Each structure stands twice: as structure tokens, then as C-alpha cells.
PDB file of C-alpha atoms in Angstrom:
ATOM      1  CA  GLU A 544      32.584 -14.472  23.043  1.00 51.00           C
ATOM      2  CA  ALA A 545      29.065 -14.877  24.489  1.00 51.00           C
ATOM      3  CA  THR A 546      30.296 -17.632  26.815  1.00 52.00           C
ATOM      4  CA  LYS A 547      33.089 -15.364  28.003  1.00 52.00           C
ATOM      5  CA  LEU A 548      30.574 -12.653  28.882  1.00 50.00           C
ATOM      6  CA  LEU A 549      28.414 -15.071  30.838  1.00 46.00           C
ATOM      7  CA  SER A 550      31.144 -16.402  33.093  1.00 49.00           C
ATOM      8  CA  THR A 551      32.607 -14.149  35.782  1.00 51.00           C
ATOM      9  CA  SER A 552      35.371 -15.601  37.878  1.00 50.00           C
ATOM     10  CA  THR A 553      35.515 -15.345  41.647  1.00 50.00           C
ATOM     11  CA  ASN A 554      38.594 -13.144  41.478  1.00 55.00           C
ATOM     12  CA  ASP A 555      36.824 -10.721  39.126  1.00 57.00           C
ATOM     13  CA  PHE A 556      33.872  -9.966  41.334  1.00 53.00           C
ATOM     14  CA  THR A 557      35.582 -10.066  44.721  1.00 57.00           C
ATOM     15  CA  ALA A 558      37.822  -7.272  43.439  1.00 61.00           C
ATOM     16  CA  VAL A 559      34.895  -4.973  42.662  1.00 61.00           C
ATOM     17  CA  LEU A 560      32.577  -5.778  45.566  1.00 63.00           C
ATOM     18  CA  LYS A 561      34.536  -3.629  47.999  1.00 63.00           C
ATOM     19  CA  SER A 562      32.541  -0.466  47.199  1.00 64.00           C
ATOM     20  CA  SER A 563      28.909   0.165  46.280  1.00 70.00           C
ATOM     21  CA  GLN A 564      29.965   2.428  43.409  1.00 73.00           C
ATOM     22  CA  HIS A 565      32.118  -0.297  41.864  1.00 74.00           C
ATOM     23  CA  ARG A 566      29.358  -2.839  42.375  1.00 78.00           C
ATOM     24  CA  GLY A 567      26.869  -0.599  40.598  1.00 79.00           C
ATOM     25  CA  LYS A 568      29.194   0.078  37.653  1.00 83.00           C
ATOM     26  CA  TRP A 569      30.003  -3.614  37.334  1.00 84.00           C
ATOM     27  CA  GLY A 570      26.323  -4.580  37.336  1.00 84.00           C
ATOM     28  CA  GLU A 571      25.347  -1.951  34.761  1.00 86.00           C
ATOM     29  CA  GLN A 572      28.224  -2.810  32.418  1.00 88.00           C
ATOM     30  CA  THR A 573      27.545  -6.541  32.639  1.00 89.00           C
ATOM     31  CA  LEU A 574      23.887  -5.848  31.876  1.00 89.00           C
ATOM     32  CA  ARG A 575      24.886  -3.863  28.787  1.00 89.00           C
ATOM     33  CA  ASN A 576      27.190  -6.660  27.649  1.00 90.00           C
ATOM     34  CA  VAL A 577      24.414  -9.243  27.900  1.00 90.00           C
ATOM     35  CA  VAL A 578      21.951  -7.005  26.040  1.00 88.00           C
ATOM     36  CA  GLU A 579      24.447  -6.412  23.224  1.00 87.00           C
ATOM     37  CA  SER A 580      25.296 -10.119  22.983  1.00 86.00           C
ATOM     38  CA  ALA A 581      21.576 -10.944  22.686  1.00 84.00           C
ATOM     39  CA  GLY A 582      21.263  -8.430  19.823  1.00 81.00           C
ATOM     40  CA  MET A 583      18.659  -6.423  21.726  1.00 82.00           C
ATOM     41  CA  SER A 584      20.337  -3.000  21.992  1.00 76.00           C
ATOM     42  CA  SER A 585      17.917  -1.357  19.552  1.00 76.00           C
ATOM     43  CA  PHE A 586      14.952  -2.474  21.667  1.00 76.00           C
ATOM     44  CA  CYS A 587      16.309  -1.226  25.003  1.00 79.00           C
ATOM     45  CA  ASP A 588      16.320   2.136  26.780  1.00 72.00           C
ATOM     46  CA  TYR A 589      19.038   2.630  29.383  1.00 70.00           C
ATOM     47  CA  SER A 590      18.819   4.932  32.360  1.00 63.00           C
ATOM     48  CA  GLU A 591      22.147   6.727  32.686  1.00 47.00           C
ATOM     49  CA  GLN A 592      22.228   7.278  36.431  1.00 48.00           C
ATOM     50  CA  SER A 593      25.203   9.455  37.343  1.00 38.00           C
ATOM     51  CA  THR A 594      23.615  10.160  40.730  1.00 40.00           C
ATOM     52  CA  GLN A 595      21.932   8.035  43.365  1.00 48.00           C
ATOM     53  CA  ASP A 596      18.533   8.690  41.764  1.00 53.00           C
ATOM     54  CA  ASP A 597      16.536   5.455  41.816  1.00 60.00           C
ATOM     55  CA  SER A 598      13.398   6.911  40.248  1.00 64.00           C
ATOM     56  CA  ARG A 599      14.085   5.072  37.002  1.00 78.00           C
ATOM     57  CA  PRO A 600      15.115   1.459  36.388  1.00 83.00           C
ATOM     58  CA  ASP A 601      18.435   0.633  34.754  1.00 85.00           C
ATOM     59  CA  LEU A 602      16.857  -0.868  31.661  1.00 87.00           C
ATOM     60  CA  ILE A 603      13.512  -0.823  29.857  1.00 88.00           C
ATOM     61  CA  VAL A 604      13.134  -3.601  27.289  1.00 88.00           C
ATOM     62  CA  LYS A 605      10.543  -2.769  24.654  1.00 87.00           C
ATOM     63  CA  LEU A 606       7.984  -5.397  23.696  1.00 85.00           C
ATOM     64  CA  PRO A 607       5.540  -5.445  20.768  1.00 84.00           C
ATOM     65  CA  HIS A 608       2.169  -3.709  21.168  1.00 83.00           C
ATOM     66  CA  ASN A 609       3.593  -0.904  23.351  1.00 84.00           C
ATOM     67  CA  ASN A 610       4.529  -3.144  26.281  1.00 87.00           C
ATOM     68  CA  CYS A 611       7.835  -3.381  28.134  1.00 89.00           C
ATOM     69  CA  VAL A 612       9.852  -5.309  30.712  1.00 89.00           C
ATOM     70  CA  ILE A 613      11.676  -3.540  33.540  1.00 91.00           C
ATOM     71  CA  ILE A 614      15.184  -4.725  34.494  1.00 92.00           C
ATOM     72  CA  ASP A 615      17.209  -3.329  37.373  1.00 91.00           C
ATOM     73  CA  SER A 616      20.783  -4.339  38.089  1.00 88.00           C
ATOM     74  CA  LYS A 617      21.585  -4.850  41.760  1.00 84.00           C
ATOM     75  CA  VAL A 618      24.711  -6.147  43.454  1.00 81.00           C
ATOM     76  CA  PRO A 619      24.198  -6.678  47.196  1.00 78.00           C
ATOM     77  CA  GLU A 620      27.120  -6.511  49.584  1.00 72.00           C
ATOM     78  CA  PHE A 621      29.168  -9.660  49.329  1.00 68.00           C
ATOM     79  CA  ASP A 622      31.683 -10.687  51.975  1.00 65.00           C
ATOM     80  CA  VAL A 623      34.824 -11.839  50.176  1.00 59.00           C
ATOM     81  CA  ALA A 624      35.249 -14.509  52.853  1.00 55.00           C
ATOM     82  CA  LEU A 625      32.378 -16.367  51.162  1.00 64.00           C
ATOM     83  CA  VAL A 626      34.715 -17.506  48.413  1.00 62.00           C
ATOM     84  CA  ASN A 627      36.524 -19.615  51.012  1.00 62.00           C
ATOM     85  CA  HIS A 628      34.378 -22.745  51.217  1.00 67.00           C
ATOM     86  CA  THR A 629      36.310 -23.963  54.257  1.00 68.00           C
ATOM     87  CA  ALA A 630      35.815 -20.809  56.337  1.00 71.00           C
ATOM     88  CA  PRO A 631      34.534 -21.765  59.821  1.00 77.00           C
ATOM     89  CA  ASN A 632      31.855 -19.064  59.761  1.00 81.00           C
ATOM     90  CA  ARG A 633      30.801 -19.675  56.145  1.00 81.00           C
ATOM     91  CA  LYS A 634      27.242 -20.753  57.014  1.00 86.00           C
ATOM     92  CA  GLU A 635      26.720 -17.541  58.931  1.00 88.00           C
ATOM     93  CA  LEU A 636      28.087 -15.525  56.005  1.00 86.00           C
ATOM     94  CA  VAL A 637      25.913 -17.417  53.512  1.00 88.00           C
ATOM     95  CA  ASP A 638      22.780 -16.830  55.600  1.00 90.00           C
ATOM     96  CA  ASP A 639      23.652 -13.154  55.900  1.00 90.00           C
ATOM     97  CA  HIS A 640      24.180 -12.888  52.133  1.00 89.00           C
ATOM     98  CA  ALA A 641      20.756 -14.468  51.505  1.00 91.00           C
ATOM     99  CA  LYS A 642      19.146 -11.953  53.864  1.00 93.00           C
ATOM    100  CA  LYS A 643      20.883  -9.053  52.104  1.00 91.00           C
ATOM    101  CA  LEU A 644      19.643 -10.257  48.732  1.00 93.00           C
ATOM    102  CA  LEU A 645      16.104 -10.633  50.096  1.00 94.00           C
ATOM    103  CA  ARG A 646      16.273  -7.037  51.368  1.00 93.00           C
ATOM    104  CA  THR A 647      17.445  -5.944  47.933  1.00 92.00           C
ATOM    105  CA  ILE A 648      14.491  -7.785  46.398  1.00 94.00           C
ATOM    106  CA  LYS A 649      12.017  -6.093  48.737  1.00 94.00           C
ATOM    107  CA  ASP A 650      13.566  -2.678  48.139  1.00 93.00           C
ATOM    108  CA  LEU A 651      13.192  -3.179  44.385  1.00 92.00           C
ATOM    109  CA  ALA A 652       9.578  -4.340  44.760  1.00 92.00           C
ATOM    110  CA  ALA A 653       8.812  -1.248  46.868  1.00 92.00           C
ATOM    111  CA  ARG A 654       9.702   1.039  43.954  1.00 90.00           C
ATOM    112  CA  ASN A 655       6.529  -0.096  42.152  1.00 88.00           C
ATOM    113  CA  TYR A 656       8.116   0.080  38.704  1.00 88.00           C
ATOM    114  CA  THR A 657       5.418  -2.222  37.325  1.00 82.00           C
ATOM    115  CA  GLN A 658       2.689   0.213  38.395  1.00 83.00           C
ATOM    116  CA  MET A 659       4.083   3.079  36.307  1.00 79.00           C
ATOM    117  CA  LYS A 660       3.999   3.693  32.593  1.00 76.00           C
ATOM    118  CA  HIS A 661       7.453   4.092  31.057  1.00 71.00           C
ATOM    119  CA  ASN A 662       7.610   6.210  27.890  1.00 73.00           C
ATOM    120  CA  ASN A 663       3.894   5.428  27.460  1.00 77.00           C
ATOM    121  CA  MET A 664       4.632   1.695  27.526  1.00 83.00           C
ATOM    122  CA  GLN A 665       2.760  -0.712  29.781  1.00 83.00           C
ATOM    123  CA  PRO A 666       5.205  -2.770  31.909  1.00 85.00           C
ATOM    124  CA  PHE A 667       5.060  -6.520  32.486  1.00 86.00           C
ATOM    125  CA  ASN A 668       3.679  -7.351  35.942  1.00 88.00           C
ATOM    126  CA  LYS A 669       7.071  -8.574  37.207  1.00 91.00           C
ATOM    127  CA  VAL A 670      10.294  -6.596  37.468  1.00 93.00           C
ATOM    128  CA  ILE A 671      13.568  -8.409  36.766  1.00 93.00           C
ATOM    129  CA  LEU A 672      16.398  -8.142  39.272  1.00 95.00           C
ATOM    130  CA  PHE A 673      19.668  -8.700  37.421  1.00 94.00           C
ATOM    131  CA  LEU A 674      22.664 -10.140  39.280  1.00 92.00           C
ATOM    132  CA  PRO A 675      25.869  -9.848  37.214  1.00 89.00           C
ATOM    133  CA  ALA A 676      27.392 -13.121  38.493  1.00 87.00           C
ATOM    134  CA  GLU A 677      25.898 -16.591  38.863  1.00 88.00           C
ATOM    135  CA  SER A 678      27.667 -16.930  42.236  1.00 85.00           C
ATOM    136  CA  LEU A 679      25.670 -14.083  43.751  1.00 88.00           C
ATOM    137  CA  LEU A 680      22.495 -16.119  43.315  1.00 90.00           C
ATOM    138  CA  SER A 681      23.846 -19.611  43.944  1.00 90.00           C
ATOM    139  CA  THR A 682      25.459 -18.526  47.220  1.00 88.00           C
ATOM    140  CA  ALA A 683      22.233 -16.867  48.368  1.00 91.00           C
ATOM    141  CA  LEU A 684      20.290 -20.037  47.553  1.00 92.00           C
ATOM    142  CA  GLU A 685      22.618 -21.956  49.858  1.00 90.00           C
ATOM    143  CA  GLY A 686      21.355 -19.772  52.682  1.00 90.00           C
ATOM    144  CA  ASP A 687      17.705 -19.700  51.582  1.00 92.00           C
ATOM    145  CA  ASN A 688      16.550 -22.229  49.011  1.00 93.00           C
ATOM    146  CA  GLU A 689      13.135 -20.544  48.774  1.00 95.00           C
ATOM    147  CA  LEU A 690      14.588 -17.185  47.792  1.00 94.00           C
ATOM    148  CA  ILE A 691      13.394 -17.395  44.173  1.00 94.00           C
ATOM    149  CA  LEU A 692       9.819 -18.138  45.310  1.00 95.00           C
ATOM    150  CA  LYS A 693       9.930 -15.308  47.843  1.00 95.00           C
ATOM    151  CA  ALA A 694      11.132 -12.944  45.122  1.00 94.00           C
ATOM    152  CA  ASN A 695       8.319 -14.052  42.822  1.00 94.00           C
ATOM    153  CA  ASN A 696       5.780 -13.363  45.563  1.00 94.00           C
ATOM    154  CA  GLU A 697       7.182  -9.828  45.741  1.00 94.00           C
ATOM    155  CA  GLY A 698       6.712  -9.410  41.983  1.00 93.00           C
ATOM    156  CA  VAL A 699      10.427  -9.820  41.266  1.00 94.00           C
ATOM    157  CA  LEU A 700      12.141 -12.319  38.969  1.00 94.00           C
ATOM    158  CA  ILE A 701      15.853 -12.964  39.534  1.00 94.00           C
ATOM    159  CA  ALA A 702      18.082 -13.207  36.477  1.00 93.00           C
ATOM    160  CA  THR A 703      21.773 -13.923  36.059  1.00 93.00           C
ATOM    161  CA  PRO A 704      23.746 -13.380  32.831  1.00 92.00           C
ATOM    162  CA  ALA A 705      22.902 -16.880  31.559  1.00 90.00           C
ATOM    163  CA  THR A 706      19.165 -16.726  32.267  1.00 91.00           C
ATOM    164  CA  LEU A 707      18.842 -13.128  31.066  1.00 91.00           C
ATOM    165  CA  MET A 708      20.572 -14.047  27.814  1.00 90.00           C
ATOM    166  CA  GLY A 709      17.940 -16.730  27.203  1.00 88.00           C
ATOM    167  CA  PHE A 710      15.116 -14.362  28.128  1.00 90.00           C
ATOM    168  CA  LEU A 711      16.340 -11.581  25.827  1.00 88.00           C
ATOM    169  CA  SER A 712      16.909 -14.049  22.978  1.00 86.00           C
ATOM    170  CA  ALA A 713      13.270 -15.117  23.294  1.00 86.00           C
ATOM    171  CA  ILE A 714      12.172 -11.467  23.160  1.00 87.00           C
ATOM    172  CA  SER A 715      14.376 -10.935  20.099  1.00 84.00           C
ATOM    173  CA  LEU A 716      12.579 -13.824  18.368  1.00 85.00           C
ATOM    174  CA  THR A 717       9.229 -12.308  19.361  1.00 84.00           C
ATOM    175  CA  TRP A 718      10.260  -9.008  17.748  1.00 84.00           C
ATOM    176  CA  LYS A 719      11.292 -10.758  14.528  1.00 84.00           C
ATOM    177  CA  GLN A 720       7.939 -12.552  14.341  1.00 83.00           C
ATOM    178  CA  HIS A 721       6.117  -9.297  15.091  1.00 81.00           C
ATOM    179  CA  GLN A 722       8.002  -7.455  12.347  1.00 80.00           C
ATOM    180  CA  GLN A 723       7.313 -10.271   9.875  1.00 82.00           C
ATOM    181  CA  SER A 724       3.618 -10.057  10.764  1.00 79.00           C
ATOM    182  CA  GLU A 725       3.667  -6.276  10.334  1.00 78.00           C
ATOM    183  CA  ASN A 726       5.441  -6.649   6.981  1.00 79.00           C
ATOM    184  CA  ALA A 727       2.837  -9.183   5.834  1.00 79.00           C
ATOM    185  CA  ALA A 728       0.076  -6.725   6.735  1.00 77.00           C
ATOM    186  CA  LYS A 729       1.886  -3.931   4.862  1.00 84.00           C
ATOM    187  CA  ILE A 730       2.358  -6.181   1.821  1.00 83.00           C
ATOM    188  CA  ALA A 731      -1.364  -7.028   1.835  1.00 83.00           C
ATOM    189  CA  LYS A 732      -2.239  -3.325   2.086  1.00 85.00           C
ATOM    190  CA  GLU A 733       0.136  -2.392  -0.745  1.00 84.00           C
ATOM    191  CA  ALA A 734      -1.183  -5.252  -2.908  1.00 85.00           C
ATOM    192  CA  MET A 735      -4.775  -4.074  -2.391  1.00 87.00           C
ATOM    193  CA  GLU A 736      -3.780  -0.516  -3.269  1.00 87.00           C
ATOM    194  CA  LEU A 737      -2.031  -1.751  -6.428  1.00 84.00           C
ATOM    195  CA  TYR A 738      -5.101  -3.800  -7.374  1.00 81.00           C
ATOM    196  CA  ASN A 739      -7.376  -0.776  -6.944  1.00 84.00           C
ATOM    197  CA  ARG A 740      -5.049   1.313  -9.102  1.00 86.00           C
ATOM    198  CA  VAL A 741      -5.033  -1.357 -11.822  1.00 84.00           C
ATOM    199  CA  VAL A 742      -8.859  -1.364 -11.763  1.00 82.00           C
ATOM    200  CA  THR A 743      -8.833   2.415 -12.209  1.00 85.00           C
ATOM    201  CA  LEU A 744      -6.315   2.104 -15.052  1.00 83.00           C
ATOM    202  CA  THR A 745      -8.460  -0.456 -16.904  1.00 84.00           C
ATOM    203  CA  GLU A 746     -11.441   1.895 -16.594  1.00 83.00           C
ATOM    204  CA  HIS A 747      -9.367   4.684 -18.148  1.00 84.00           C
ATOM    205  CA  ILE A 748      -8.172   2.365 -20.930  1.00 83.00           C
ATOM    206  CA  ALA A 749     -11.773   1.312 -21.643  1.00 82.00           C
ATOM    207  CA  LYS A 750     -12.763   4.975 -21.975  1.00 84.00           C
ATOM    208  CA  VAL A 751      -9.816   5.627 -24.307  1.00 85.00           C
ATOM    209  CA  ARG A 752     -10.775   2.543 -26.355  1.00 80.00           C
ATOM    210  CA  ASN A 753     -14.359   3.720 -26.644  1.00 82.00           C
ATOM    211  CA  GLY A 754     -13.105   7.143 -27.647  1.00 84.00           C
ATOM    212  CA  LEU A 755     -10.831   5.628 -30.299  1.00 84.00           C
ATOM    213  CA  HIS A 756     -13.678   3.466 -31.578  1.00 80.00           C
ATOM    214  CA  SER A 757     -15.895   6.540 -31.907  1.00 84.00           C
ATOM    215  CA  THR A 758     -13.080   8.452 -33.630  1.00 86.00           C
ATOM    216  CA  VAL A 759     -12.535   5.618 -36.121  1.00 84.00           C
ATOM    217  CA  GLU A 760     -16.279   5.475 -36.852  1.00 84.00           C
ATOM    218  CA  ASN A 761     -16.373   9.222 -37.563  1.00 86.00           C
ATOM    219  CA  LEU A 762     -13.212   8.938 -39.667  1.00 85.00           C
ATOM    220  CA  ASN A 763     -14.726   6.157 -41.758  1.00 84.00           C
ATOM    221  CA  LYS A 764     -17.908   8.203 -42.236  1.00 88.00           C
ATOM    222  CA  ALA A 765     -15.754  11.035 -43.568  1.00 88.00           C
ATOM    223  CA  VAL A 766     -13.890   8.595 -45.841  1.00 86.00           C
ATOM    224  CA  GLY A 767     -17.229   7.231 -47.087  1.00 87.00           C
ATOM    225  CA  SER A 768     -18.444  10.727 -47.891  1.00 88.00           C
ATOM    226  CA  TYR A 769     -15.185  11.440 -49.697  1.00 84.00           C
ATOM    227  CA  GLU A 770     -15.378   8.215 -51.718  1.00 86.00           C
ATOM    228  CA  THR A 771     -19.064   8.469 -52.664  1.00 88.00           C
ATOM    229  CA  ARG A 772     -19.594  12.197 -53.069  1.00 86.00           C
ATOM    230  CA  ILE A 773     -16.402  14.233 -53.407  1.00 86.00           C
ATOM    231  CA  ARG A 774     -14.053  11.940 -55.335  1.00 83.00           C
ATOM    232  CA  PRO A 775     -16.553  10.966 -58.096  1.00 86.00           C
ATOM    233  CA  GLN A 776     -17.506  14.603 -58.692  1.00 85.00           C
ATOM    234  CA  ALA A 777     -13.844  15.642 -58.848  1.00 84.00           C
ATOM    235  CA  GLU A 778     -13.198  12.874 -61.383  1.00 83.00           C
ATOM    236  CA  THR A 779     -16.084  14.146 -63.538  1.00 85.00           C
ATOM    237  CA  LEU A 780     -14.614  17.660 -63.504  1.00 83.00           C
ATOM    238  CA  ARG A 781     -11.198  16.300 -64.432  1.00 80.00           C
ATOM    239  CA  LYS A 782     -12.692  14.460 -67.428  1.00 81.00           C
ATOM    240  CA  LEU A 783     -14.362  17.678 -68.555  1.00 81.00           C
ATOM    241  CA  GLY A 784     -10.935  19.223 -68.940  1.00 77.00           C
ATOM    242  CA  ILE A 785     -10.256  20.916 -65.643  1.00 78.00           C
ATOM    243  CA  ALA A 786      -6.576  20.509 -64.986  1.00 62.00           C
ATOM    244  CA  GLY A 787      -5.596  18.803 -61.790  1.00 72.00           C
ATOM    245  CA  GLU A 788      -4.284  15.626 -60.271  1.00 77.00           C
ATOM    246  CA  LYS A 789      -6.493  12.616 -59.957  1.00 79.00           C
ATOM    247  CA  LEU A 790      -7.831  12.218 -56.429  1.00 78.00           C
ATOM    248  CA  GLU A 791      -6.675   8.982 -54.887  1.00 82.00           C
ATOM    249  CA  SER A 792      -8.883   6.659 -52.932  1.00 83.00           C
ATOM    250  CA  ILE A 793      -8.639   6.753 -49.121  1.00 81.00           C
ATOM    251  CA  PRO A 794      -9.053   3.355 -47.406  1.00 84.00           C
ATOM    252  CA  GLU A 795     -11.233   3.054 -44.341  1.00 79.00           C
ATOM    253  CA  ALA A 796      -9.558   2.672 -40.922  1.00 74.00           C
ATOM    254  CA  ASN A 797      -9.866  -0.630 -39.083  1.00 75.00           C
ATOM    255  CA  PRO A 798     -12.609  -0.159 -36.474  1.00 67.00           C
ATOM    256  CA  ASP A 799     -11.405  -3.084 -34.312  1.00 69.00           C
ATOM    257  CA  VAL A 800      -9.583  -1.804 -31.200  1.00 61.00           C
ATOM    258  CA  ARG A 801      -8.494  -4.587 -28.850  1.00 64.00           C
ATOM    259  CA  ARG A 802     -10.534  -4.649 -25.649  1.00 61.00           C
ATOM    260  CA  ILE A 803      -9.279  -5.579 -22.158  1.00 59.00           C
ATOM    261  CA  GLU A 804     -11.196  -8.636 -20.981  1.00 60.00           C
ATOM    262  CA  GLY A 805     -13.879  -7.740 -18.451  1.00 58.00           C
ATOM    263  CA  THR A 806     -14.175  -4.062 -19.400  1.00 57.00           C
ATOM    264  CA  PRO A 807     -17.438  -2.705 -20.834  1.00 58.00           C
ATOM    265  CA  GLU A 808     -17.936  -2.625 -24.589  1.00 59.00           C
TER     266      GLU A 808
END
């Protein structure tokens, strides 16, 4: 499926290059297809341009740390005669196509997308010009083999479906690594919070233990008083003829309450 999206036949694009509106729609849809195939839709903001407003780029690709990459889809005029490699005037047509693409590059550079903040994100210092068919670039390079360097000097990188797919896949990997790093930081934070809560719990348990120990001590003092003072006197009264049941002995409570290691005595 991905391979199918990346290959556009000559017949496909010559049919749509007859009008600027069709060229624009074709470029935008192909761009969407590549983004979806790269699994990057959730990290991209599209500009739905129903008018000729060029104030916003076609696509903003979000990067970690509040950065972004600007991508604009452009399809320069393309003479259908270029598909005929035996046309007598092909060299002239190829040279003209290269010049048109260079003008498109300069027009894109003049918009200064990289100098603006987009949704409070800082853009990468190059804007990507997306061509929806490999042939649009390869034909232009026949007419000007330095076109890619000239574009770079203008602050523009040229991408076709194949190269953009690789670029977006790399960004997708970067996002996964970033999210894993963020998750690791969150795990560390949660673990520290849990540790602090356990420390607080052990302090509470130590206080309860000390309270129980004190309670047992007081209970045993009461039992001792009962055994040494109350019970013997009651037994004497019973022997003197006062009716009543014999008072039973009360055992002392065990004063040993298990302590959590490391807590104060």
C-alpha cells in the first residue's frame, strides 16, 4: 500500500496538471496520503485553504520541545509534452520546467515561514517544498542539476513522496523516543512520590506501635494492681463468708509489638 502511494504514473499526473486548482488539490491530497502512511497524522496540523490565501503553509509537523517543520505542497506548471522523451523541443521544455520550479522555490522562500512562530512552535530553519511526483523533480534536474543546492541556499529543501516518507518516519521515531523519555521521567517522579508516602506511613506505624506499647504497659500495671491488691482482698472477704464468685486471675498482656526495621524505638 505504501509503495502504491509513493509511485505516481505519468498518465496520472499529466491528467491533473492542466489546471492550477487540480494541481493544488493533487499535491495536498498526496501530502496527506504520505503523512498518514508514515503514521504521523496525530503530529501534524493541516491548513485547509479553500481560498488562494497563502499566509499559512499546507502542513506543520510538530517536533518535540515545542519545535516544528513547515511543509508546503507545490506543483509547478508542467507541459505534458515533457512526457514524450523524443519530442524535438524537449530540452527547451525541460529547461523551462527547471526555471518554473526555481521560481516556485524562490516564491516559497519569500514567504518567510521559518521566521514566524506557528501555534507558539519554533520552526526549523528550512522549509520543505513537497512535490507530489518524483518526475516533477527528476525532470527539473535534467534542466538544472544544481537545483537542489540552489533551493538549499534559499532555505528550501525539496521532498518527493519517497524522501518525505523517510523524513516523516525518522520524526515518528524521534517522537517515540521522546515519549519513552517522558514516561521514564514520570515513572521516576511517581516512584519518588510513592517512596515518600511509604516513609510517612512507617512514621505513622511507629507512632501507633509506641502508642500500643504504652497502652500495654498501662494495662499490665492495672492487671498488677488487680492481682496484688484487689484480688487477694476479695478472696479474704469471700473466706470470711461474704457470698460471691471467686475472682479469676487476669494474665498480663504481651508487651512485645513488632517494630518496622529502621523506625525509632
